mmCIF file of C-alpha atoms in Angstrom:
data_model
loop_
_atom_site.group_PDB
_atom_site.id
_atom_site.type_symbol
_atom_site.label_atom_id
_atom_site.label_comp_id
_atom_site.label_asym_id
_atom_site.label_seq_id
_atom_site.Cartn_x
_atom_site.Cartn_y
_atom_site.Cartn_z
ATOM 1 C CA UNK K 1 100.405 66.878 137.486
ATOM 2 C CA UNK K 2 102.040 66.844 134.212
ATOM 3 C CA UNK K 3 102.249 63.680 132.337
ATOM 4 C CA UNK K 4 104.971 61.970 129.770
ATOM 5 C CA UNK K 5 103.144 61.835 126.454
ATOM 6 C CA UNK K 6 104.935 59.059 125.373
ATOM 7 C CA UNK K 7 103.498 56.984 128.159
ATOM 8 C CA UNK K 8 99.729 56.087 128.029
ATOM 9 C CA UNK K 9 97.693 57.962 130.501
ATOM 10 C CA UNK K 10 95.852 56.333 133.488
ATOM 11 C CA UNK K 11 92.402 55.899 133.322
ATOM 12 C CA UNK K 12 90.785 58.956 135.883
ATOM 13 C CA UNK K 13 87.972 58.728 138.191
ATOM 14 C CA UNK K 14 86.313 61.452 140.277
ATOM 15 C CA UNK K 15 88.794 60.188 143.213
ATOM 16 C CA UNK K 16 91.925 60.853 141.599
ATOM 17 C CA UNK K 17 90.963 64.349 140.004
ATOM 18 C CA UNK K 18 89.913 65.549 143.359
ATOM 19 C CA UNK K 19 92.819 64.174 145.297
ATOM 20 C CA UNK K 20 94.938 66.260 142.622
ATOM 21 C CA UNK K 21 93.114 69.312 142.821
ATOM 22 C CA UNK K 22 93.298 69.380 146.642
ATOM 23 C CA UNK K 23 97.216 68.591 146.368
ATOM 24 C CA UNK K 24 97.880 71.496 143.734
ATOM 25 C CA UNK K 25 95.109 74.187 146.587
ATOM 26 C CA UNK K 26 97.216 72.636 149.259
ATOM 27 C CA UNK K 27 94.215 71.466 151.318
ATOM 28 C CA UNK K 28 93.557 67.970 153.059
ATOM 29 C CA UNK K 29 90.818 65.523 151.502
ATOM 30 C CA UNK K 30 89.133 65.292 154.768
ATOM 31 C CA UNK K 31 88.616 67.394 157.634
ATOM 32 C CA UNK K 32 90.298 64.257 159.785
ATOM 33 C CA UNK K 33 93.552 63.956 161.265
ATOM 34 C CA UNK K 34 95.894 61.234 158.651
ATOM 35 C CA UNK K 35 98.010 59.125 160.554
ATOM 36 C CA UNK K 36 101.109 59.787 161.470
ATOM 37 C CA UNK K 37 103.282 57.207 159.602
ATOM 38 C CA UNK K 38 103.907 57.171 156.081
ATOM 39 C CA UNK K 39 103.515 53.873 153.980
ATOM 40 C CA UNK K 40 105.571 51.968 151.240
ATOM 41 C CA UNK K 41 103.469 51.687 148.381
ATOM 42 C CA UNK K 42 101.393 54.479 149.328
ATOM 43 C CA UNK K 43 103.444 57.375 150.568
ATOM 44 C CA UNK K 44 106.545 56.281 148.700
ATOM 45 C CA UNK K 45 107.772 53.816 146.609
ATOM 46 C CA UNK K 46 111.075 51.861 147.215
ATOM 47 C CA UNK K 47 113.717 51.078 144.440
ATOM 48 C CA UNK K 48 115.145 47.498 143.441
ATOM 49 C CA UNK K 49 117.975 47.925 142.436
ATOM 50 C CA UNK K 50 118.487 51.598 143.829
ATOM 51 C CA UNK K 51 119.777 54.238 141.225
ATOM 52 C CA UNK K 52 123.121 55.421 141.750
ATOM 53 C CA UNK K 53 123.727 58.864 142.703
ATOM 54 C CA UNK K 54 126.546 61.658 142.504
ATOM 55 C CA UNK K 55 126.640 63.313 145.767
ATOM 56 C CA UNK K 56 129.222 61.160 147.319
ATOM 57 C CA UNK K 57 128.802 61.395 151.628
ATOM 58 C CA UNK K 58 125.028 63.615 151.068
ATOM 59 C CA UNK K 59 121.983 62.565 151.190
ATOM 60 C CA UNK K 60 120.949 63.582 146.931
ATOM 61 C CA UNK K 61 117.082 64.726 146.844
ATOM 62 C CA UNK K 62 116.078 64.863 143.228
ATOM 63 C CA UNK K 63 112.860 67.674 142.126
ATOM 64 C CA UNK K 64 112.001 65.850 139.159
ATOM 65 C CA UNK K 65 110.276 69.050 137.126
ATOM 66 C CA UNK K 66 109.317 70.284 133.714
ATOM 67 C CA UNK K 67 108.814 74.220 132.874
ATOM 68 C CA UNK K 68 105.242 73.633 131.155
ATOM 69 C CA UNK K 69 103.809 71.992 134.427
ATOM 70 C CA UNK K 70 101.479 74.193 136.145
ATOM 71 C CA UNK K 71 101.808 71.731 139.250
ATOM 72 C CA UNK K 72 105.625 72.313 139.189
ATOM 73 C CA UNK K 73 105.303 76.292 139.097
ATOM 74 C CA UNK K 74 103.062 75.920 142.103
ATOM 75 C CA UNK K 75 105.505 73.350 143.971
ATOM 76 C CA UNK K 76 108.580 75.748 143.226
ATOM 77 C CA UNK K 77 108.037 78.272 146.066
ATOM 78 C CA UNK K 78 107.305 75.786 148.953
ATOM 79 C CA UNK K 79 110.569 73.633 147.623
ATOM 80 C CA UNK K 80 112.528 76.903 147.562
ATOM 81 C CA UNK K 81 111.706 77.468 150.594
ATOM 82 C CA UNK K 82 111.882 73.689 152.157
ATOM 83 C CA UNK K 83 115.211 73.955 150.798
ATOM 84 C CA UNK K 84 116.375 76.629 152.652
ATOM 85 C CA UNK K 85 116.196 74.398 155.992
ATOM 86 C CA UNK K 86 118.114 71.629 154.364
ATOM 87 C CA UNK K 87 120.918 70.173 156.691
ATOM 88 C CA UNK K 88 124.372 70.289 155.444
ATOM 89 C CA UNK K 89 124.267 66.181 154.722
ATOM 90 C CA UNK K 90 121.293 66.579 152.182
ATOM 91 C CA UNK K 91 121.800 67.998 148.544
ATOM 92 C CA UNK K 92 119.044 68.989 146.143
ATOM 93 C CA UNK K 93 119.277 68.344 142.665
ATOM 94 C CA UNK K 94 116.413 69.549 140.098
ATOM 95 C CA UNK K 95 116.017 67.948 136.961
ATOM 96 C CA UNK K 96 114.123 68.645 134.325
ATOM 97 C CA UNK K 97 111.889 66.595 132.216
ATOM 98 C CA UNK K 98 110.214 66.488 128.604
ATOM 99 C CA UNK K 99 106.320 66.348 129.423
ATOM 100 C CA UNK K 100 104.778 68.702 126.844
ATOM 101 C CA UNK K 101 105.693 71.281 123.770
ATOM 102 C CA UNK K 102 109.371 72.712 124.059
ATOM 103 C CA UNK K 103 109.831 69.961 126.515
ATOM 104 C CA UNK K 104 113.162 68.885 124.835
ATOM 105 C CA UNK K 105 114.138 72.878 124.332
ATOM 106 C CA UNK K 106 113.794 73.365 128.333
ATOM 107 C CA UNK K 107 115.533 70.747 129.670
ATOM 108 C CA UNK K 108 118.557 72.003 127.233
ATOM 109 C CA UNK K 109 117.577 75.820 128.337
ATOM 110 C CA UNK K 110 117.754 74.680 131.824
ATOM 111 C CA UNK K 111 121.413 73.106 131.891
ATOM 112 C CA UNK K 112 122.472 75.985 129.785
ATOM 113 C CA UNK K 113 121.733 77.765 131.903
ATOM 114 C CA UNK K 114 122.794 76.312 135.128
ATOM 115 C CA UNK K 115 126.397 75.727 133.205
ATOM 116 C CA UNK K 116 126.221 79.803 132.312
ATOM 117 C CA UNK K 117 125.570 80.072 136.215
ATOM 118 C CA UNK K 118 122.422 82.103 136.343
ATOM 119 C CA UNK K 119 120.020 79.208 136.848
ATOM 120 C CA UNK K 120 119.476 79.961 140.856
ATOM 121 C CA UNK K 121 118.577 83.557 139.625
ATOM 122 C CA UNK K 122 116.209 82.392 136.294
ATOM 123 C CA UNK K 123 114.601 79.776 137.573
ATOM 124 C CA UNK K 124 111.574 81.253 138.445
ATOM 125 C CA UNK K 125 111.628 83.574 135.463
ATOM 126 C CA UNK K 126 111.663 80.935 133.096
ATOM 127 C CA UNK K 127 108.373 79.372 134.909
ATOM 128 C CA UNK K 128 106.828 82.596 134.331
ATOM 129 C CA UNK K 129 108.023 83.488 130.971
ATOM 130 C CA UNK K 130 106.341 79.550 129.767
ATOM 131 C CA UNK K 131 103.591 79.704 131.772
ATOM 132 C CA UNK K 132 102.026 83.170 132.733
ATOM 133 C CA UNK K 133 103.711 85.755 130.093
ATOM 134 C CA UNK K 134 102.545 83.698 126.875
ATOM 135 C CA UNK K 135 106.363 83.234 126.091
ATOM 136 C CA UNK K 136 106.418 78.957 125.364
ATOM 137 C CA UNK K 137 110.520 79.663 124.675
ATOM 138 C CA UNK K 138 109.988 76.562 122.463
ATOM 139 C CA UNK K 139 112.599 77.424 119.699
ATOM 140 C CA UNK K 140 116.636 78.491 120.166
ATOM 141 C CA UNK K 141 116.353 81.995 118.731
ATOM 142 C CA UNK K 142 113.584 82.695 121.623
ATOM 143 C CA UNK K 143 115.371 81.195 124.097
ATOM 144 C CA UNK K 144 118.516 82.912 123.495
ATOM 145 C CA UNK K 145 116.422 85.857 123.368
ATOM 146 C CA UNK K 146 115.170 85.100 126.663
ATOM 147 C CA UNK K 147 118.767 84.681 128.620
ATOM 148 C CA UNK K 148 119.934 87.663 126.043
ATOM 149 C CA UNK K 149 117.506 89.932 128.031
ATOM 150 C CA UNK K 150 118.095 88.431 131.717
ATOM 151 C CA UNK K 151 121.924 89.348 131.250
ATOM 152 C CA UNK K 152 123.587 86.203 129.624
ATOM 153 C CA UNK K 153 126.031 87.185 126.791
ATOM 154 C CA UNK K 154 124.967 85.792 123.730
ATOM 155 C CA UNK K 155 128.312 84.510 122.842
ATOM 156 C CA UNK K 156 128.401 82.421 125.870
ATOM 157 C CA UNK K 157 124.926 81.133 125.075
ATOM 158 C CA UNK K 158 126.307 80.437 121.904
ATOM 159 C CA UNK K 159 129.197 78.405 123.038
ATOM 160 C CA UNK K 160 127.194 76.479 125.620
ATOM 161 C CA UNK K 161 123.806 75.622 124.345
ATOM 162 C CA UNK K 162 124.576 73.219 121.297
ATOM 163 C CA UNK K 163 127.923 71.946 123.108
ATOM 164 C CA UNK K 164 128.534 68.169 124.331
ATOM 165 C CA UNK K 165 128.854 69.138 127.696
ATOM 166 C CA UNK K 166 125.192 69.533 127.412
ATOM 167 C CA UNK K 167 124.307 67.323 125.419
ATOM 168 C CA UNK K 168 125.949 64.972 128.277
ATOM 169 C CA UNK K 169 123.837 66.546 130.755
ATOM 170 C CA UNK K 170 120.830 65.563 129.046
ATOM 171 C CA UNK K 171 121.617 62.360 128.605
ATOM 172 C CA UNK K 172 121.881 61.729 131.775
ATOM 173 C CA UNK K 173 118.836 63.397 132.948
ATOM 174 C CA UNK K 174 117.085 61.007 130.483
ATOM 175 C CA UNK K 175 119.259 57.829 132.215
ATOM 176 C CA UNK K 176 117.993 59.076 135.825
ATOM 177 C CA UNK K 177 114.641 59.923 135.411
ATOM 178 C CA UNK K 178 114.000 56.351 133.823
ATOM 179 C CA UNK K 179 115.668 54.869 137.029
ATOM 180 C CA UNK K 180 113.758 56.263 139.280
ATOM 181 C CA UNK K 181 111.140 55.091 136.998
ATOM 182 C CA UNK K 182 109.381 59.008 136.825
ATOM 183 C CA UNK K 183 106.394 58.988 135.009
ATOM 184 C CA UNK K 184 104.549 62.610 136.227
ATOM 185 C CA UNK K 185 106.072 66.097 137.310
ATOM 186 C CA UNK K 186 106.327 67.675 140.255
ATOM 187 C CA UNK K 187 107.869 63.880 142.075
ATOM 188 C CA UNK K 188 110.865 63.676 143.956
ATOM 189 C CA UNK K 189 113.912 60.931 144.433
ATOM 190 C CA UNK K 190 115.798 60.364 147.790
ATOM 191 C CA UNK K 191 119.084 59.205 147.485
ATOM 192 C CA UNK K 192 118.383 56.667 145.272
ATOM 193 C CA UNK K 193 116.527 54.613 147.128
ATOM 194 C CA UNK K 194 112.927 55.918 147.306
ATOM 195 C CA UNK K 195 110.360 57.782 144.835
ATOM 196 C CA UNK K 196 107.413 59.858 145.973
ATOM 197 C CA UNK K 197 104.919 62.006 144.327
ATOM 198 C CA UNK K 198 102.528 64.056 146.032
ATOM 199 C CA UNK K 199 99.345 63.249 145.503
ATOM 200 C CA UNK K 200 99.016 60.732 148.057
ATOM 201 C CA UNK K 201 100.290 63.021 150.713
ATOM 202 C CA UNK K 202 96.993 65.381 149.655
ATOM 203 C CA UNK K 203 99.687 68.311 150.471
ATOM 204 C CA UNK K 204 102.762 69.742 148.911
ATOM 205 C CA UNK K 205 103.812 70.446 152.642
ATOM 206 C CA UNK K 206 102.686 66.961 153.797
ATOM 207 C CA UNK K 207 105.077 65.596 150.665
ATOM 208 C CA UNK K 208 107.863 67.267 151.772
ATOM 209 C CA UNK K 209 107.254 66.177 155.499
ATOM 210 C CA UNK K 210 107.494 62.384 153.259
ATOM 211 C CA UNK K 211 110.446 63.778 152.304
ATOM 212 C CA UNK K 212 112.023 64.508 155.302
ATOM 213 C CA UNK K 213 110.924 60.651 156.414
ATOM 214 C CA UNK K 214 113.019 59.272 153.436
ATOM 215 C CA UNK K 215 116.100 61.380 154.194
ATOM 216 C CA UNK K 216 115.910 60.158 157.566
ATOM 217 C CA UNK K 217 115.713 56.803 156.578
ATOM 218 C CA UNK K 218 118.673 57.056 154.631
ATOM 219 C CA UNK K 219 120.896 58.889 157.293
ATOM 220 C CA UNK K 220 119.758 56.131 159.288
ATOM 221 C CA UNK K 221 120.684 53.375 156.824
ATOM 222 C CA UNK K 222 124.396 55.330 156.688
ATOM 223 C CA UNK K 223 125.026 55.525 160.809
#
């Protein structure tokens, strides 16, 4: 899981390295059946005060993501897909996070180009691009580059990229993610009121079955 550098990193052990492989190979710990139920303080965390969210009368599920997380490019497919199921109370917001080189450059890439409306089609590509095709996007020119070549006029970029709007966006990114009190990437938010990341689910699809538990929980707490 990728990491803020500006926080100081836990200390490992052989435990939590093995626990993390196993999440990002999608394989249980143990051979043994976990229990059903899923745990505050282990399975999730609840938050006091909650954070306020923007979704008005749906349920807002935050993917709490940066491009230059290996974990995240892994997670992407089975949230894609996870998301596809989503009832039409529940939302899903991604957001994207600073945790290594080009880290600021991404998360401004990203609302570009979700404001340009071609994020839903470049979303994987831009995992790809930073992570498999040797292509960091870690400066403007490259990144305009980038969208230039995946169909995005480059006057558009142009009047998007450095604009307030985004600027705005980031901001509040920043404001959310330090809520929710996000310290690693892939993690997830629920409505404001709970915080999960996956490594104590030992799954991706076991954290998304947390998931589900917390949206419940909050449809619950709204009936």
């Amino acid at each position: 899981m990728a990491r803020f550098p500006r926080r100081p990193a836990r200390s490992g052990h052989l435990a939590t390295v093995l626990a993390t492989a196993l999440v990002v190979l999608g394989l249980p710990l143990t051979g043994h059946a976990e229990p059903a139920g899923f745990q505050p303080g282990v399975h999730f965390r609840a938050l006091d005060p909650p954070v306020a969210t923007r979704s008005g009368d749906h349920i807002e599920v935050l993917d709490f993501f940066a491009y230059s997380c290996r974990h995240c490019y892994i997670f992407e497919p089975i949230l894609a897909q996870w998301a596809l199921r989503l009832p039409d109370d529940v939302v899903l917001r991604r957001v994207p996070l600073t945790t290594g080189p080009g880290g600021d450059l991404h998360v401004r890439l990203f609302y570009t180009a979700e404001a340009l409306g071609v994020i839903d089609r470049l979303h994987t590509n831009i995992f790809e691009a930073v992570l498999r095709q040797g292509r960091p996007l870690q400066t403007r020119a490259d990144i305009r580059a980038f969208l230039v070549e995946h169909g995005v006029d480059g006057d558009d970029f142009d009047r998007v990229f450095d604009s307030p709007a985004i600027d705005k966006r980031i901001n509040a990114a920043f404001l959310i993610s330090q809520g929710y009190g996000v310290r690693t990437t892939p993690t997830m938010g629920v409505d404001g009121h709970y915080f999960a990341d996956p490594v104590p689910a030992r799954t991706y699809q076991r954290f998304l079955q947390v998931i589900d538990f917390l949206v419940q929980r909050r449809r619950d707490a709204g009936s």
